[in-house]
Short mmCIF file of C-alpha atoms (C1' of nucleotides) in Angstrom, two decimals:
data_model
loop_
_atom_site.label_atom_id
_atom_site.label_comp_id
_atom_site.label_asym_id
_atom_site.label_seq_id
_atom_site.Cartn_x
_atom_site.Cartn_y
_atom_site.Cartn_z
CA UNK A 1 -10.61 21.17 -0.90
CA UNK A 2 -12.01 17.73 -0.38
CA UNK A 3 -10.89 16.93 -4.16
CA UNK A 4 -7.34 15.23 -2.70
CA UNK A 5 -10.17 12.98 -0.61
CA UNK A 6 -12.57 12.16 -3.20
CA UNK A 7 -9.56 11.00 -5.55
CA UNK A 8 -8.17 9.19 -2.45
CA UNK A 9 -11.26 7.42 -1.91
CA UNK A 10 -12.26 6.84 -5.54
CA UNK A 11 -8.57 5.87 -6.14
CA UNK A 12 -9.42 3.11 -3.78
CA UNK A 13 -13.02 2.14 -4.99
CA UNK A 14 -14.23 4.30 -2.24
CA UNK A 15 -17.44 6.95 -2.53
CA UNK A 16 -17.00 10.42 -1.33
CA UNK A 17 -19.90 10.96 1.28
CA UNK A 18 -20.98 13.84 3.01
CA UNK A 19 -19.84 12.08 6.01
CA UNK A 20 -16.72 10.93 5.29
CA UNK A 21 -15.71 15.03 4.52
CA UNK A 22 -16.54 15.84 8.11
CA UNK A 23 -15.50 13.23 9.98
CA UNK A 24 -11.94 13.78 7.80
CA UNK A 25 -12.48 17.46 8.55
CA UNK A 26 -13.23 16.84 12.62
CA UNK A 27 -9.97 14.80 13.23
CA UNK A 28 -7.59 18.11 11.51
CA UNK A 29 -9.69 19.94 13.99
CA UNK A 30 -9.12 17.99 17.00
CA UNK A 31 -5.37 17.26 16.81
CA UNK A 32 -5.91 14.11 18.85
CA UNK A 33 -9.16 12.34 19.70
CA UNK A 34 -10.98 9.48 20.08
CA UNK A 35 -13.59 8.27 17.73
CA UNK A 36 -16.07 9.22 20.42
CA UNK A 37 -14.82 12.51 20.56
CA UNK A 38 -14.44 12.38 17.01
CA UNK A 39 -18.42 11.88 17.01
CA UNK A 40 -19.59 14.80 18.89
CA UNK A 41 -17.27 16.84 16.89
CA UNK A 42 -19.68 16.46 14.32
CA UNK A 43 -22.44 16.13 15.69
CA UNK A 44 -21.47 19.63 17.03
CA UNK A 45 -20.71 21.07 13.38
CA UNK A 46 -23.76 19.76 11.43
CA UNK A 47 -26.45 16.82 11.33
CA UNK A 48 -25.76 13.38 13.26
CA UNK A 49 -24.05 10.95 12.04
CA UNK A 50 -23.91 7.30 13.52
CA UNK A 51 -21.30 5.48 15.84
CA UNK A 52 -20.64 3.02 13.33
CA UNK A 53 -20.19 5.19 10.61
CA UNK A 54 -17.19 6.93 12.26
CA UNK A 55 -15.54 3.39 13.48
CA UNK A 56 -16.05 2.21 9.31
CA UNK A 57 -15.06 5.95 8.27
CA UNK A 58 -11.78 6.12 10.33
CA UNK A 59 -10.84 2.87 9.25
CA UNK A 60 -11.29 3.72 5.53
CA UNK A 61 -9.31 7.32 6.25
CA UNK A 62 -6.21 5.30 8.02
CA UNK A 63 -5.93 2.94 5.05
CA UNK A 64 -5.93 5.56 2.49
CA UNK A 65 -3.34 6.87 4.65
CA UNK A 66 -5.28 10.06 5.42
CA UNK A 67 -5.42 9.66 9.13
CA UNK A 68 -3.22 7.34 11.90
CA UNK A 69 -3.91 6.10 15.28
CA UNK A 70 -1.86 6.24 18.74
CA UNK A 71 -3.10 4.68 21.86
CA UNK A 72 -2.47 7.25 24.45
CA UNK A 73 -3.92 5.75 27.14
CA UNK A 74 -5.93 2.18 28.24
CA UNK A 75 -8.64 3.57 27.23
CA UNK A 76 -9.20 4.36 23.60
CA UNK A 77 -6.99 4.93 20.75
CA UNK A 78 -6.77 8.31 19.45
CA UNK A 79 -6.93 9.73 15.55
CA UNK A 80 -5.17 12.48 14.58
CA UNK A 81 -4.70 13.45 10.77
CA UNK A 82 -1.57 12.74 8.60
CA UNK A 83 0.60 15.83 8.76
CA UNK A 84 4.30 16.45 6.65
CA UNK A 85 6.19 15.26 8.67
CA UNK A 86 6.00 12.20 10.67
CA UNK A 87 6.25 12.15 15.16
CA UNK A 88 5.85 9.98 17.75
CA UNK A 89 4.29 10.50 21.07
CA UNK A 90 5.50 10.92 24.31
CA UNK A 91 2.84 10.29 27.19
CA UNK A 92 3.38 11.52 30.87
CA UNK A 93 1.70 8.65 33.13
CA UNK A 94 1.53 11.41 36.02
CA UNK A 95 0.37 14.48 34.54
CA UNK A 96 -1.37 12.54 31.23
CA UNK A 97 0.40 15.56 28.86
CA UNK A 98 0.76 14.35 25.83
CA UNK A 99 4.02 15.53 23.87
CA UNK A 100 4.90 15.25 19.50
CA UNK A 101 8.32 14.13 19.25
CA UNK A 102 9.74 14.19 15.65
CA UNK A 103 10.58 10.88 14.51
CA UNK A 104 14.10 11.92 13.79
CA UNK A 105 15.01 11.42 17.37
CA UNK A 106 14.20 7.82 17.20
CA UNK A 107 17.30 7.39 13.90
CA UNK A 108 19.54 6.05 16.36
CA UNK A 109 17.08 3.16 17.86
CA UNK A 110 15.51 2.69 14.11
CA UNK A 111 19.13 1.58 12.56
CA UNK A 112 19.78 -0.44 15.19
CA UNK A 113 16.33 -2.38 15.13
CA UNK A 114 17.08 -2.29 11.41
CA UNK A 115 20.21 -3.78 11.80
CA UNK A 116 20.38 -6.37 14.10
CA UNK A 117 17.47 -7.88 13.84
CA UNK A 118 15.93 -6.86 10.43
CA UNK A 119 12.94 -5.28 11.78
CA UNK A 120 10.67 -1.97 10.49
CA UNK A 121 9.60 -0.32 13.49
CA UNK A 122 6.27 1.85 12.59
CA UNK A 123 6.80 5.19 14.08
CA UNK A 124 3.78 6.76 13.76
CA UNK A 125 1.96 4.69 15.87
CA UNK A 126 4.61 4.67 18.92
CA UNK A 127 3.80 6.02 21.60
CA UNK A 128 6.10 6.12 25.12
CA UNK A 129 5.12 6.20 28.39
CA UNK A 130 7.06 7.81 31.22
CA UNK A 131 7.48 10.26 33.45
CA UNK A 132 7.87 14.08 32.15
CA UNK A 133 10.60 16.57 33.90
CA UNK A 134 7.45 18.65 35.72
CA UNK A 135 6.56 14.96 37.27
CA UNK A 136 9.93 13.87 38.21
CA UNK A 137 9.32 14.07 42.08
CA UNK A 138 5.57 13.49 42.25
CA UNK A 139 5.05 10.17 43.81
CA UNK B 1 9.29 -20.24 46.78
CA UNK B 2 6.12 -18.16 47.38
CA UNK B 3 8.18 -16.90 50.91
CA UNK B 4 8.92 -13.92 48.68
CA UNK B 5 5.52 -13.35 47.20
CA UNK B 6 4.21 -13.50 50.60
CA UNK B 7 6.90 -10.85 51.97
CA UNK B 8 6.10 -8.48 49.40
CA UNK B 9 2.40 -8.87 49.53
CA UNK B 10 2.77 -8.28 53.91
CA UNK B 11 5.33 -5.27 53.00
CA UNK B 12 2.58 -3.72 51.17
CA UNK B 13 -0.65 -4.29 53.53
CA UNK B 14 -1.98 -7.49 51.43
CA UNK B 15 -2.47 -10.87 52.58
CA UNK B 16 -1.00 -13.74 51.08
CA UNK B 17 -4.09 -16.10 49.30
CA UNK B 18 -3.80 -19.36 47.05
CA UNK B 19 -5.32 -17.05 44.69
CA UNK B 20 -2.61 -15.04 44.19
CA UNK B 21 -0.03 -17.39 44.09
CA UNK B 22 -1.88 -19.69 41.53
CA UNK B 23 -2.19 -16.51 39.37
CA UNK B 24 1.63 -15.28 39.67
CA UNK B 25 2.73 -18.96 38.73
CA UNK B 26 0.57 -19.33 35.57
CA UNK B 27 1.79 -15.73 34.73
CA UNK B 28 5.37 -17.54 34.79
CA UNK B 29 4.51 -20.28 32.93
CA UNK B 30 3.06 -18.70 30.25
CA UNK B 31 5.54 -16.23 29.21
CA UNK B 32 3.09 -13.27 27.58
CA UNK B 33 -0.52 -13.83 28.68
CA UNK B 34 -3.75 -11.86 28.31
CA UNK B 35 -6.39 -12.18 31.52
CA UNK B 36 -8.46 -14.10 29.94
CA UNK B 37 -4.78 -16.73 29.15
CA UNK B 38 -4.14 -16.34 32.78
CA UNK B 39 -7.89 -17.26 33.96
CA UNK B 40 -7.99 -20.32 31.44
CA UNK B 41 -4.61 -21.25 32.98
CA UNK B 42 -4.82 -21.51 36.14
CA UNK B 43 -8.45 -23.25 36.06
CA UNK B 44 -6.36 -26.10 34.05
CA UNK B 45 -3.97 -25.95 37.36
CA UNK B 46 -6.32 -26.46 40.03
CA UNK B 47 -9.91 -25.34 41.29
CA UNK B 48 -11.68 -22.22 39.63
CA UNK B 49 -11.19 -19.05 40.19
CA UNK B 50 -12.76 -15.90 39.36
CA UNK B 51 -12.26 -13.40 36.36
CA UNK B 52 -12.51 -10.42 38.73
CA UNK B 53 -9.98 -11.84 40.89
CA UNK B 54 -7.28 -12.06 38.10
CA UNK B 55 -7.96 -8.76 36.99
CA UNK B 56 -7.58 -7.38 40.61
CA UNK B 57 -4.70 -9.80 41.58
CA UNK B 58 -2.87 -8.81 38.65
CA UNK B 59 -2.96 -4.96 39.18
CA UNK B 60 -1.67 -5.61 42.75
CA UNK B 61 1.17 -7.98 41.35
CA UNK B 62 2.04 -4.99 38.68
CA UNK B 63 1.81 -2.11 41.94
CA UNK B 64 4.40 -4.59 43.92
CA UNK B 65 6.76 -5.01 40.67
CA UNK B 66 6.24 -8.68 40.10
CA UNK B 67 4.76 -8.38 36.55
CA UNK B 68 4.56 -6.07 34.17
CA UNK B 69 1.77 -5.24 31.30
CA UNK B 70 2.31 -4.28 27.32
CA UNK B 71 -0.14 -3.90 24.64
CA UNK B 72 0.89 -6.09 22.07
CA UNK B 73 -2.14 -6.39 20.30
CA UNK B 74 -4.91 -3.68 19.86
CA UNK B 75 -7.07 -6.58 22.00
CA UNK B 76 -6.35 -7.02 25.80
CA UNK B 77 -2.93 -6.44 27.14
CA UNK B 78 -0.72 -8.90 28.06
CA UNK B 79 0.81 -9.97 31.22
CA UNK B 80 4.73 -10.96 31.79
CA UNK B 81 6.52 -11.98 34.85
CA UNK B 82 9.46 -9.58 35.40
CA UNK B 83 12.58 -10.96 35.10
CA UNK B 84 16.27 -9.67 35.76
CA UNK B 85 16.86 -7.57 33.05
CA UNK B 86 14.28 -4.69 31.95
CA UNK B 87 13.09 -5.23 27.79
CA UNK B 88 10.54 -3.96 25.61
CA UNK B 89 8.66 -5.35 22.96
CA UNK B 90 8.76 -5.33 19.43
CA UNK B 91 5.50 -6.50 17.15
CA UNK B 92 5.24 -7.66 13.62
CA UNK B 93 2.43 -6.40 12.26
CA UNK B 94 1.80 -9.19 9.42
CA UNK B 95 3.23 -12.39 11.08
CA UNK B 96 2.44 -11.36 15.24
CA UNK B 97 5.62 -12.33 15.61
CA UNK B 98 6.90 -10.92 19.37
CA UNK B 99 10.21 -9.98 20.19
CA UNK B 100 11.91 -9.13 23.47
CA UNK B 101 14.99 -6.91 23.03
CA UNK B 102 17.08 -6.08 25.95
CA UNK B 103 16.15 -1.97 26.90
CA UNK B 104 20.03 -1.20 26.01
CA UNK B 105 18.99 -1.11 22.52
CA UNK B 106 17.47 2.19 23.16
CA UNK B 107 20.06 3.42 25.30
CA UNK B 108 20.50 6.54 23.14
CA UNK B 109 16.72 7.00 22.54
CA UNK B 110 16.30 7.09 26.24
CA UNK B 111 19.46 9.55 26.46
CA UNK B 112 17.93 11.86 24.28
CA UNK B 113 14.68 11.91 25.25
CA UNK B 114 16.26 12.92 28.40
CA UNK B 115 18.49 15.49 27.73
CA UNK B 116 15.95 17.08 25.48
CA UNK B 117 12.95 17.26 26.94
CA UNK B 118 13.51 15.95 30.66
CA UNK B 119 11.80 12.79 30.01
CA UNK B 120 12.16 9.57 31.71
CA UNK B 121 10.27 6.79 29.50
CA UNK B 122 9.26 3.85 30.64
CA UNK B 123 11.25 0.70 28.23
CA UNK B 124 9.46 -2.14 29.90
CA UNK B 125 6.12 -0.87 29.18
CA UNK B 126 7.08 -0.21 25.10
CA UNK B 127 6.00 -2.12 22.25
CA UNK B 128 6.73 -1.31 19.12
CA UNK B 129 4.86 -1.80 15.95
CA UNK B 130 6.39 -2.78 12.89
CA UNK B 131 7.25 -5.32 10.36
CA UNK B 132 10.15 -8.01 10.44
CA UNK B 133 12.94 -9.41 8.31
CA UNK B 134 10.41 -12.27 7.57
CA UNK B 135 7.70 -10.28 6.45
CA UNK B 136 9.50 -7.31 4.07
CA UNK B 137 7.61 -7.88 1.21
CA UNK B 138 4.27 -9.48 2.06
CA UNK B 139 1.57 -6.80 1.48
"C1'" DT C 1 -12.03 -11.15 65.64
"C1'" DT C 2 -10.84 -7.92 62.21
"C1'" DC C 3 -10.57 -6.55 57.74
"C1'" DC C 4 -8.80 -7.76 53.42
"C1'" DA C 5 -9.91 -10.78 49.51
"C1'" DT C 6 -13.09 -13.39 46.82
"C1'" DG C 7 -17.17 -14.71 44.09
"C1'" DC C 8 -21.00 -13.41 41.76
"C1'" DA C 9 -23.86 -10.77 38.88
"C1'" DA C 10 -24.77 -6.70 36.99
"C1'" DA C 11 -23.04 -2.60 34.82
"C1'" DC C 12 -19.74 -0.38 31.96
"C1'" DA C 13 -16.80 1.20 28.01
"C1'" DC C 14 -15.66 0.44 23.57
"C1'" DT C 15 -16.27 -1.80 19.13
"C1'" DT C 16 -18.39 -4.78 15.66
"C1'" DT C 17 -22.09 -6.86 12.98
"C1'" DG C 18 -26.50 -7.93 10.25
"C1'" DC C 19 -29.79 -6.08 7.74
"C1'" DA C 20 -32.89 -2.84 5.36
"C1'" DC C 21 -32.75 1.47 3.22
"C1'" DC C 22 -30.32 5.38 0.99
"C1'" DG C 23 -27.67 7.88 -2.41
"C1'" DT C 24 -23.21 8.23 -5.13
"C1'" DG C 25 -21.29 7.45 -9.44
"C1'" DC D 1 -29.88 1.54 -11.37
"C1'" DA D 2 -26.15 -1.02 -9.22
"C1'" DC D 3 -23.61 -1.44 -5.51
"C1'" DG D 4 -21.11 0.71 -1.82
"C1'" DG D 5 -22.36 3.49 2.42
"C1'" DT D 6 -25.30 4.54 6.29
"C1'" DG D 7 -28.31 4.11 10.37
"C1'" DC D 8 -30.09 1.39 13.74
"C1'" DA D 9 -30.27 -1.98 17.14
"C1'" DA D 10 -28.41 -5.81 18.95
"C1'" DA D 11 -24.55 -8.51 20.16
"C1'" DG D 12 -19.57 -8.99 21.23
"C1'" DT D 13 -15.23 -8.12 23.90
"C1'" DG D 14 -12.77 -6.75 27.68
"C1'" DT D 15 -12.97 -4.65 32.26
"C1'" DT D 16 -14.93 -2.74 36.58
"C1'" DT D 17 -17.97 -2.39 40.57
"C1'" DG D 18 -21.15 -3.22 44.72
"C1'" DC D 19 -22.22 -6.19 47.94
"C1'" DA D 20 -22.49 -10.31 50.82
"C1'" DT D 21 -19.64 -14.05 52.24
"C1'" DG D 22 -15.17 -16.23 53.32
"C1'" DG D 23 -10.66 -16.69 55.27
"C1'" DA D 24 -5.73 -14.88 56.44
"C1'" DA D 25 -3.40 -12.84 60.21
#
DNA sequence: TTCCATGCAAACACTTTGCACCGTG
DNA sequence: CACGGTGCAAAGTGTTTGCATGGAA
């Protein structure tokens, strides 16, 4: 199970470490989360592991290409684990709901970036703010 | 020239200080400008002023829709004055490069966003991530 | 004269770094 | 047994807050 990371890492010069498995393993479980959050996951699941480990860890995971990072809020940015098929996120500044939003929807905009100006836009780490339809009226 | 910084800080409760206006001019001179820009700034200007001041002067310039914030880097946000027409940012992710296009460009984006799930994003608050003509091949 | 705004300093939230020790390969 | 990884503690950014003083209206 952790054999696609350890030839990840190794493929990289990277060591497999006990706490590189479930720090991996606590951002699948969380969906989205911050590495603080990301931190008491595991702390939760098994024997502590350090701040800095998971700030160095996530870093390693989102290079390998394991794991990517949104910034849903002001606060901090939030992990969440490379799945088929890549989204985008939608963020509601009134109700803070946060919404996956295939990237396919974005085709149109890509093109055109792509197009007239030559640019690459990175879709997995977009995210939108705005106002979702249960928030339209709230001031 | 401040006449209408001073309307719209009275329409909203505020007072109008030298503060303020020193802070919205160096805003507008500087084009895209982190706090920290803005405090350096306007200290070259004239007399000092304090960091807690920008920080506070700028939220209440953002709440009366004189400038606007985007997250162009994964450091402090910067600060723009807003102008006629509403744009959002794009961001090269080797070069830094920053470029304004017009919100048109994601005309259909925004269409479908809305027709399919009700949402109303917010263009002049995007940036997105990517990599320009310049930059294609560069690892 | 009334409050809103400012300055200051301390606290806060998040992240990074240097170094000695640990453990994978 | 070499060298990359970890823990720890301290320092680094960027931002916010409480409180006394200052100044716009």
């Amino acid at each position: 199970m952790s054999d696609d990371l350890r030839s990840k890492l190794r493929g990289s010069g990277y060591r497999l470490t006990p706490q590189r498995e479930l720090i991996l393993q606590a951002v699948e479980r969380l969906g989205h989360a911050t590495p603080d959050e990301v931190l008491a996951e595991v702390r939760t699941t098994s024997s502590a592991v350090n701040v800095s480990t998971v700030y160095r860890t996530l870093e390693v995971l989102e290079q390998l290409g394991l794991v990517r990072h949104a910034h849903l809020s002001d606060r901090a940015p939030t992990y969440h684990s490379v799945t088929d098929h890549e989204h985008f996120h939608l963020v509601c500044r009134n109700c803070q709901r946060v919404v996956s939003v295939d990237a396919h929807v974005a085709d149109g905009l890509v093109a055109r970036l792509g197009e007239e100006l030559g640019f690459v836009p990175d879709l997995g780490h977009l995210t939108v703010f705005g106002r979702c339809s249960d928030c339209e009226d709230t001031p």
